[in-house]
Short mmCIF file of C-alpha atoms and ligand atoms in Angstrom, two decimals:
data_model
loop_
_atom_site.label_atom_id
_atom_site.label_comp_id
_atom_site.label_asym_id
_atom_site.label_seq_id
_atom_site.Cartn_x
_atom_site.Cartn_y
_atom_site.Cartn_z
CA MET A 1 66.18 136.10 64.88
CA LEU A 2 68.86 136.70 62.27
CA ALA A 3 71.20 139.67 62.40
CA SER A 4 71.57 141.52 59.13
CA ASP A 5 75.31 140.91 59.30
CA GLY A 6 74.80 137.18 59.93
CA ARG A 7 76.39 134.44 57.90
CA ASP A 8 75.02 133.66 54.45
CA GLU A 9 74.48 130.06 55.45
CA ASP A 10 72.02 131.04 58.22
CA TRP A 11 69.98 133.09 55.76
CA VAL A 12 70.07 130.23 53.27
CA ARG A 13 68.51 127.90 55.85
CA CYS A 14 65.63 130.33 56.32
CA ALA A 15 65.24 130.73 52.57
CA GLN A 16 65.21 126.96 52.20
CA ALA A 17 62.25 126.94 54.58
CA GLY A 18 60.41 129.21 52.15
CA ASP A 19 61.29 132.62 53.61
CA ARG A 20 61.39 134.92 50.58
CA LYS A 21 62.63 137.85 52.69
CA ALA A 22 65.64 135.81 53.73
CA PHE A 23 66.30 135.06 50.07
CA SER A 24 65.98 138.76 49.22
CA GLU A 25 68.69 139.48 51.80
CA LEU A 26 70.96 136.98 50.02
CA VAL A 27 70.17 138.56 46.66
CA ARG A 28 71.11 142.01 48.00
CA ARG A 29 74.39 140.71 49.38
CA HIS A 30 75.51 139.14 46.12
CA GLN A 31 73.71 141.01 43.35
CA ASP A 32 76.49 143.48 42.52
CA HIS A 33 79.12 140.75 42.30
CA VAL A 34 76.99 138.47 40.16
CA TYR A 35 76.04 141.35 37.86
CA ARG A 36 79.66 142.51 37.56
CA TYR A 37 80.81 138.99 36.73
CA LEU A 38 78.09 138.47 34.11
CA LEU A 39 78.70 141.88 32.56
CA ARG A 40 82.37 141.10 32.06
CA MET A 41 81.61 137.58 30.84
CA LEU A 42 78.94 138.66 28.34
CA GLY A 43 79.97 142.21 27.54
CA SER A 44 76.38 143.42 27.55
CA HIS A 45 74.60 145.37 30.25
CA ASP A 46 71.17 144.18 29.12
CA ASP A 47 72.20 140.53 29.03
CA ALA A 48 73.86 140.86 32.42
CA LEU A 49 70.71 142.41 33.90
CA GLU A 50 68.56 139.60 32.57
CA LEU A 51 70.92 136.78 33.47
CA THR A 52 71.52 138.10 36.98
CA GLN A 53 67.80 137.79 37.62
CA ASP A 54 67.69 134.36 35.97
CA ALA A 55 70.60 133.17 38.08
CA PHE A 56 68.87 134.16 41.31
CA VAL A 57 65.57 132.61 40.26
CA LYS A 58 67.45 129.39 39.40
CA ALA A 59 69.20 129.57 42.76
CA TRP A 60 65.82 129.84 44.50
CA GLN A 61 64.58 126.80 42.60
CA ALA A 62 67.72 124.86 43.45
CA LEU A 63 67.75 125.82 47.15
CA PRO A 64 66.49 122.38 48.25
CA GLN A 65 69.70 120.92 46.82
CA TRP A 66 72.00 123.34 48.65
CA GLN A 67 74.13 121.59 51.27
CA PRO A 68 75.53 123.37 54.33
CA GLU A 69 79.07 122.31 53.32
CA ALA A 70 78.78 124.48 50.21
CA GLN A 71 79.71 128.12 50.49
CA PHE A 72 76.67 130.03 49.20
CA ARG A 73 78.78 132.44 47.16
CA THR A 74 80.60 129.74 45.18
CA TRP A 75 77.36 127.78 44.78
CA LEU A 76 75.66 130.88 43.40
CA PHE A 77 78.56 131.73 41.09
CA ARG A 78 78.41 128.23 39.71
CA ILE A 79 74.80 128.83 38.71
CA ALA A 80 75.63 132.27 37.30
CA ASN A 81 78.61 130.94 35.35
CA ASN A 82 76.56 128.14 33.81
CA ALA A 83 73.98 130.72 32.77
CA ALA A 84 76.73 132.83 31.18
CA LEU A 85 78.19 129.90 29.24
CA ASP A 86 74.72 128.88 28.04
CA ALA A 87 74.10 132.43 26.85
CA LEU A 88 77.44 132.56 25.03
CA ARG A 89 76.68 129.22 23.37
CA ARG A 90 73.23 130.40 22.29
CA ARG A 91 74.70 133.61 20.97
CA LYS A 92 77.16 131.62 18.90
CA LEU A 93 74.34 129.49 17.48
CA VAL A 94 72.18 132.44 16.56
CA GLU A 95 74.80 134.76 15.16
CA PHE A 96 78.45 135.55 15.54
CA VAL A 97 78.74 138.51 17.86
CA PRO A 98 82.29 139.37 18.82
CA LEU A 99 82.28 140.51 22.42
CA GLU A 100 84.37 143.55 21.62
CA ASP A 101 81.66 144.92 19.33
CA SER A 102 78.72 144.19 21.58
CA PHE A 103 80.10 145.57 24.82
CA ASP A 104 78.04 148.31 26.33
CA ALA A 105 78.70 149.67 29.78
CA PRO A 106 75.72 150.41 32.05
CA SER A 107 74.06 153.33 30.37
CA SER A 108 72.24 154.30 33.54
CA GLU A 109 75.27 155.93 35.01
CA PRO A 110 77.42 158.22 32.95
CA ASP A 111 80.47 158.35 35.16
CA PRO A 112 82.93 161.10 34.25
CA GLU A 113 85.10 160.22 37.21
CA HIS A 114 85.45 156.67 35.92
CA GLN A 115 86.31 157.95 32.46
CA ALA A 116 89.13 159.98 33.90
CA GLN A 117 90.41 157.05 35.93
CA ALA A 118 90.41 154.63 33.06
CA THR A 119 94.03 154.75 32.09
CA GLN A 120 95.31 153.49 28.80
CA GLU A 121 96.47 150.32 30.57
CA VAL A 122 93.03 149.58 31.97
CA ARG A 123 91.33 150.24 28.64
CA GLN A 124 93.74 147.84 26.97
CA LEU A 125 93.05 145.22 29.60
CA GLU A 126 89.29 145.57 29.10
CA ALA A 127 89.72 145.22 25.34
CA SER A 128 92.01 142.20 25.67
CA LEU A 129 89.69 140.47 28.15
CA LYS A 130 86.89 140.54 25.61
CA LYS A 131 89.07 138.71 23.10
CA LEU A 132 89.89 135.89 25.49
CA ARG A 133 88.26 132.49 25.23
CA PRO A 134 85.39 132.18 27.76
CA GLU A 135 87.20 129.47 29.73
CA HIS A 136 90.13 131.83 30.22
CA ARG A 137 87.98 134.87 30.88
CA GLU A 138 85.91 133.13 33.54
CA ILE A 139 88.87 131.90 35.56
CA LEU A 140 90.65 135.25 35.42
CA LEU A 141 87.57 137.15 36.52
CA LEU A 142 86.97 134.78 39.42
CA ARG A 143 90.57 135.16 40.56
CA GLU A 144 91.39 138.79 39.84
CA VAL A 145 88.05 140.53 40.22
CA GLU A 146 86.14 138.28 42.61
CA GLU A 147 89.35 137.43 44.48
CA MET A 148 88.50 133.77 44.94
CA SER A 149 91.04 131.24 46.16
CA TYR A 150 92.07 128.30 43.97
CA GLU A 151 89.81 126.09 46.05
CA GLU A 152 86.81 128.39 45.58
CA ILE A 153 87.43 128.69 41.84
CA GLY A 154 87.61 124.90 41.69
CA ARG A 155 84.17 124.69 43.27
CA VAL A 156 82.65 127.21 40.88
CA LEU A 157 84.12 125.63 37.77
CA SER A 158 84.15 122.00 38.95
CA LEU A 159 87.92 121.76 38.52
CA SER A 160 90.66 120.32 40.68
CA GLU A 161 93.00 122.83 42.29
CA GLY A 162 95.80 121.58 40.06
CA THR A 163 93.73 122.33 36.97
CA VAL A 164 92.82 125.75 38.34
CA LYS A 165 96.51 126.49 38.79
CA SER A 166 97.49 125.47 35.27
CA ARG A 167 94.47 127.01 33.54
CA LEU A 168 94.99 130.28 35.36
CA ALA A 169 98.59 130.39 34.16
CA ARG A 170 97.52 129.68 30.57
CA ALA A 171 94.81 132.35 30.79
CA ARG A 172 97.34 134.92 32.01
CA VAL A 173 99.80 134.09 29.26
CA ALA A 174 97.00 134.28 26.67
CA LEU A 175 95.97 137.67 27.98
CA ILE A 176 99.54 138.97 27.95
CA GLU A 177 99.93 137.75 24.34
CA ILE A 178 96.70 139.42 23.20
CA HIS A 179 97.81 142.54 24.99
CA ALA A 180 101.22 142.45 23.28
CA ARG A 181 99.66 141.94 19.82
CA SER A 182 97.30 144.85 20.23
CA GLY A 183 99.95 147.03 21.88
CA PRO A 184 100.27 150.75 21.32
CA MET B 1 117.98 129.06 32.16
CA SER B 2 120.18 130.45 34.86
CA ASP B 3 122.73 129.56 37.52
CA ALA B 4 119.86 128.84 39.87
CA GLY B 5 118.74 125.75 37.94
CA LYS B 6 116.12 124.79 35.37
CA CYS B 7 113.39 127.38 34.72
CA PRO B 8 110.12 126.57 36.44
CA LYS B 9 106.84 126.13 34.59
CA THR B 10 104.82 129.28 34.02
CA GLU B 11 102.11 127.93 36.32
CA ALA B 12 104.60 128.01 39.20
CA LEU B 13 105.29 131.70 38.57
CA SER B 14 101.57 132.32 38.22
CA ALA B 15 100.96 130.61 41.57
CA LEU B 16 103.75 132.69 43.09
CA VAL B 17 101.92 135.84 42.01
CA ASP B 18 98.83 134.47 43.76
CA ASP B 19 100.72 133.77 46.98
CA GLU B 20 99.67 130.15 46.67
CA LEU B 21 103.16 128.75 47.23
CA VAL B 22 104.68 128.20 50.64
CA GLY B 23 107.79 126.82 52.32
CA SER B 24 110.70 125.35 50.42
CA VAL B 25 108.93 125.44 47.06
CA ARG B 26 108.51 129.15 47.38
CA HIS B 27 112.07 129.73 48.57
CA ALA B 28 113.49 127.74 45.65
CA LEU B 29 111.40 129.70 43.19
CA ASP B 30 112.35 133.04 44.70
CA ALA B 31 116.00 132.05 44.50
CA HIS B 32 115.66 131.02 40.87
CA VAL B 33 113.90 134.19 39.84
CA ALA B 34 116.54 136.29 41.56
CA GLY B 35 119.15 134.78 39.26
CA CYS B 36 117.17 134.37 36.02
CA ALA B 37 116.38 137.36 33.84
CA ILE B 38 113.84 135.44 31.74
CA CYS B 39 111.74 134.31 34.70
CA ALA B 40 112.14 137.65 36.44
CA SER B 41 110.75 139.37 33.35
CA LEU B 42 107.79 136.99 33.06
CA LEU B 43 107.07 137.32 36.78
CA ALA B 44 107.10 141.11 36.44
CA GLU B 45 104.59 140.86 33.58
CA LEU B 46 102.32 138.59 35.60
CA ARG B 47 102.51 140.95 38.57
CA GLN B 48 101.76 143.93 36.35
CA LEU B 49 98.70 142.13 35.04
CA ARG B 50 97.43 141.65 38.58
CA THR B 51 98.00 145.30 39.36
CA THR B 52 96.09 146.38 36.27
CA PHE B 53 93.15 144.17 37.24
CA THR B 54 92.89 145.96 40.56
CA ALA B 55 92.51 149.22 38.61
CA LEU B 56 89.52 147.94 36.62
CA PRO B 57 86.59 150.24 37.33
CA ASP B 58 83.81 148.78 39.40
CA VAL B 59 80.58 148.41 37.49
CA ALA B 60 77.48 148.78 39.62
CA PRO B 61 74.16 147.85 38.04
CA GLY B 62 72.21 150.51 39.91
CA VAL B 63 69.34 148.04 40.15
CA ASP B 64 67.73 146.38 43.16
CA PHE B 65 67.59 142.81 41.95
CA ALA B 66 66.07 141.62 45.22
CA SER B 67 62.66 143.12 44.47
CA LEU B 68 62.79 142.12 40.79
CA VAL B 69 63.66 138.53 41.66
CA ASP B 70 61.09 138.35 44.44
CA ARG B 71 58.39 139.59 42.08
CA ARG B 72 59.35 136.96 39.52
CA ILE B 73 59.30 134.20 42.10
CA ALA B 74 55.91 135.31 43.41
CA ALA B 75 54.22 136.21 40.12
CA ALA B 76 55.32 133.22 38.11
CA ALA B 77 54.79 130.91 41.08
CA VAL B 78 58.20 129.49 40.32
CA VAL B 79 58.04 125.78 40.89
CA PRO B 80 60.93 124.04 42.58
CA LYS B 81 62.28 121.11 40.57
CA THR B 82 61.37 118.46 43.14
CA GLU B 83 57.74 119.50 43.69
CA PRO B 84 55.35 116.54 43.98
CA LYS B 85 52.43 116.61 41.53
CA LEU B 86 49.48 117.40 43.77
CA ARG B 87 47.17 118.95 41.24
CA PRO B 88 46.64 116.27 38.58
CA GLN B 89 45.88 113.68 41.26
CA SER B 90 43.22 115.91 42.82
CA TRP B 91 41.56 116.65 39.50
CA TYR B 92 41.55 113.02 38.49
CA TRP B 93 38.68 112.25 40.91
CA TRP B 94 36.70 115.43 40.33
CA PRO B 95 34.22 114.20 37.67
CA VAL B 96 33.71 110.86 39.40
CA ALA B 97 33.03 112.00 42.94
CA PRO B 98 29.57 113.70 42.64
CA ALA B 99 28.00 110.83 40.68
CA ALA B 100 29.33 108.15 42.96
CA PHE B 101 28.72 109.61 46.39
CA GLY B 102 25.76 111.98 46.09
CA GLY B 103 25.27 115.64 46.91
CA VAL B 104 26.47 115.93 50.49
CA LEU B 105 29.58 113.89 49.97
CA SER B 106 30.41 115.71 46.75
CA LEU B 107 30.27 119.01 48.58
CA SER B 108 32.75 117.81 51.15
CA VAL B 109 34.98 116.34 48.45
CA GLY B 110 34.75 119.65 46.62
CA ALA B 111 35.79 121.48 49.74
CA TYR B 112 38.68 119.11 50.20
CA LEU B 113 39.79 119.56 46.62
CA GLY B 114 39.47 123.30 46.92
CA SER B 115 41.80 123.34 49.90
CA ALA B 116 44.16 120.95 48.16
CA LEU B 117 44.32 123.31 45.21
CA MET B 118 45.02 126.26 47.45
CA LEU B 119 47.75 124.27 49.12
CA GLY B 120 49.14 123.50 45.68
CA THR B 121 49.33 127.19 44.82
CA GLN B 122 51.06 128.00 48.05
CA VAL B 123 53.57 125.21 47.73
CA ALA B 124 54.54 126.21 44.22
CA GLU B 125 55.99 129.47 45.47
CA GLN B 126 58.22 127.88 48.07
CA PRO B 127 61.36 125.74 47.88
CA ALA B 128 60.61 122.03 47.93
CA ALA B 129 62.17 121.68 51.38
CA LEU B 130 59.22 123.50 52.96
CA GLN B 131 56.75 120.95 51.68
CA MET B 132 58.29 118.44 54.06
CA ALA B 133 58.79 120.91 56.90
CA ALA B 134 55.84 119.60 58.91
CA PHE B 135 57.27 116.07 58.81
CA THR B 136 60.92 116.90 59.34
CA ALA B 137 62.58 117.01 62.74
CA ILE B 138 64.46 120.24 63.41
CA PRO B 139 68.12 119.49 62.83
CA PRO B 140 70.39 120.20 65.80
CA GLY B 141 71.77 123.69 65.67
CA ALA B 142 69.39 124.80 62.94
CA LEU B 143 68.46 128.44 63.28
CA CYS B 144 65.31 128.15 61.30
CA PRO B 145 62.89 125.51 62.57
CA GLY B 146 60.07 126.82 60.42
CA LEU B 147 58.55 129.60 58.44
CA GLN B 148 56.98 131.27 61.47
CA VAL B 149 60.32 131.86 63.17
CA CYS B 150 61.90 133.25 59.99
CA ASN B 151 58.96 135.58 59.55
CA ALA B 152 59.16 136.74 63.14
CA THR B 153 62.43 138.55 62.55
CA GLY B 154 60.53 141.71 61.85
CA ARG B 155 62.37 142.43 58.68
ZN1 LIG C 201 114.29 130.96 34.73
#
């Protein structure tokens, strides 16, 4: 019997054995994070909704390949990130859509409190993030929003820790430069 | 540059912001930054960036993906990548069997094929690992020896 606060890995073993309820528990645990990441990567609520579902369906399909050494969260984010990069590539092939113009926040929740909180600084950061290259945006989101360690980021992006360290620094400098150019 | 030596690479300052540096490396960097206005300014910018990230509003989807995903898995009978091809093999013998073995035998073959097809449908909705569950020894320490136990959690 699994406790609802049990470790992800225990639920994954049940899901691997075909238990869809166990997989649903995993989806519930990670859905908000995956959605949030995809929304900020793609800048579109609708795309994030669709790709979040796709990522979980792909994870279900790939469950037989999951190894107990792998942290479920980083394994899942790897799938989600690949889906995001594929979508960005497809978007580029079909038409040029600058992220800044296509961004739409979740329309389901008009949040006046959030509006009030969003300081000028935060709004600038959101705008600058959208202008970053995807490889810089992904690593910053994993570090600053998902609060992953260098090791975890390395697993998601298939990078060595040394590369994570240097790419993160370059991403930060790029963001600061964009921020400075678009300053008040 | 400063009295405290050559300026470190930006990635060192970035790692300092992340608390990823320890011991003597960290002490040396702290000492340098204390005496170098250029690095101190860059470090302040990097720290400010981190602070601003923490102020980013949380974006909740307001959607229960679990039920949406479960419906997709069930409805589309999502097939795991490693699924063996049961169906084409079963169908291959279907037109041959009645002619070759007569009525009684064909009925039993038909029944066998029918059950094989049903098995195929069932399998398609489950990860490939389950298909081997009946033949696989329970690994030591595994919490989930089979589907029955997982289903018995009363969730
Ligand atoms: Zn310096």
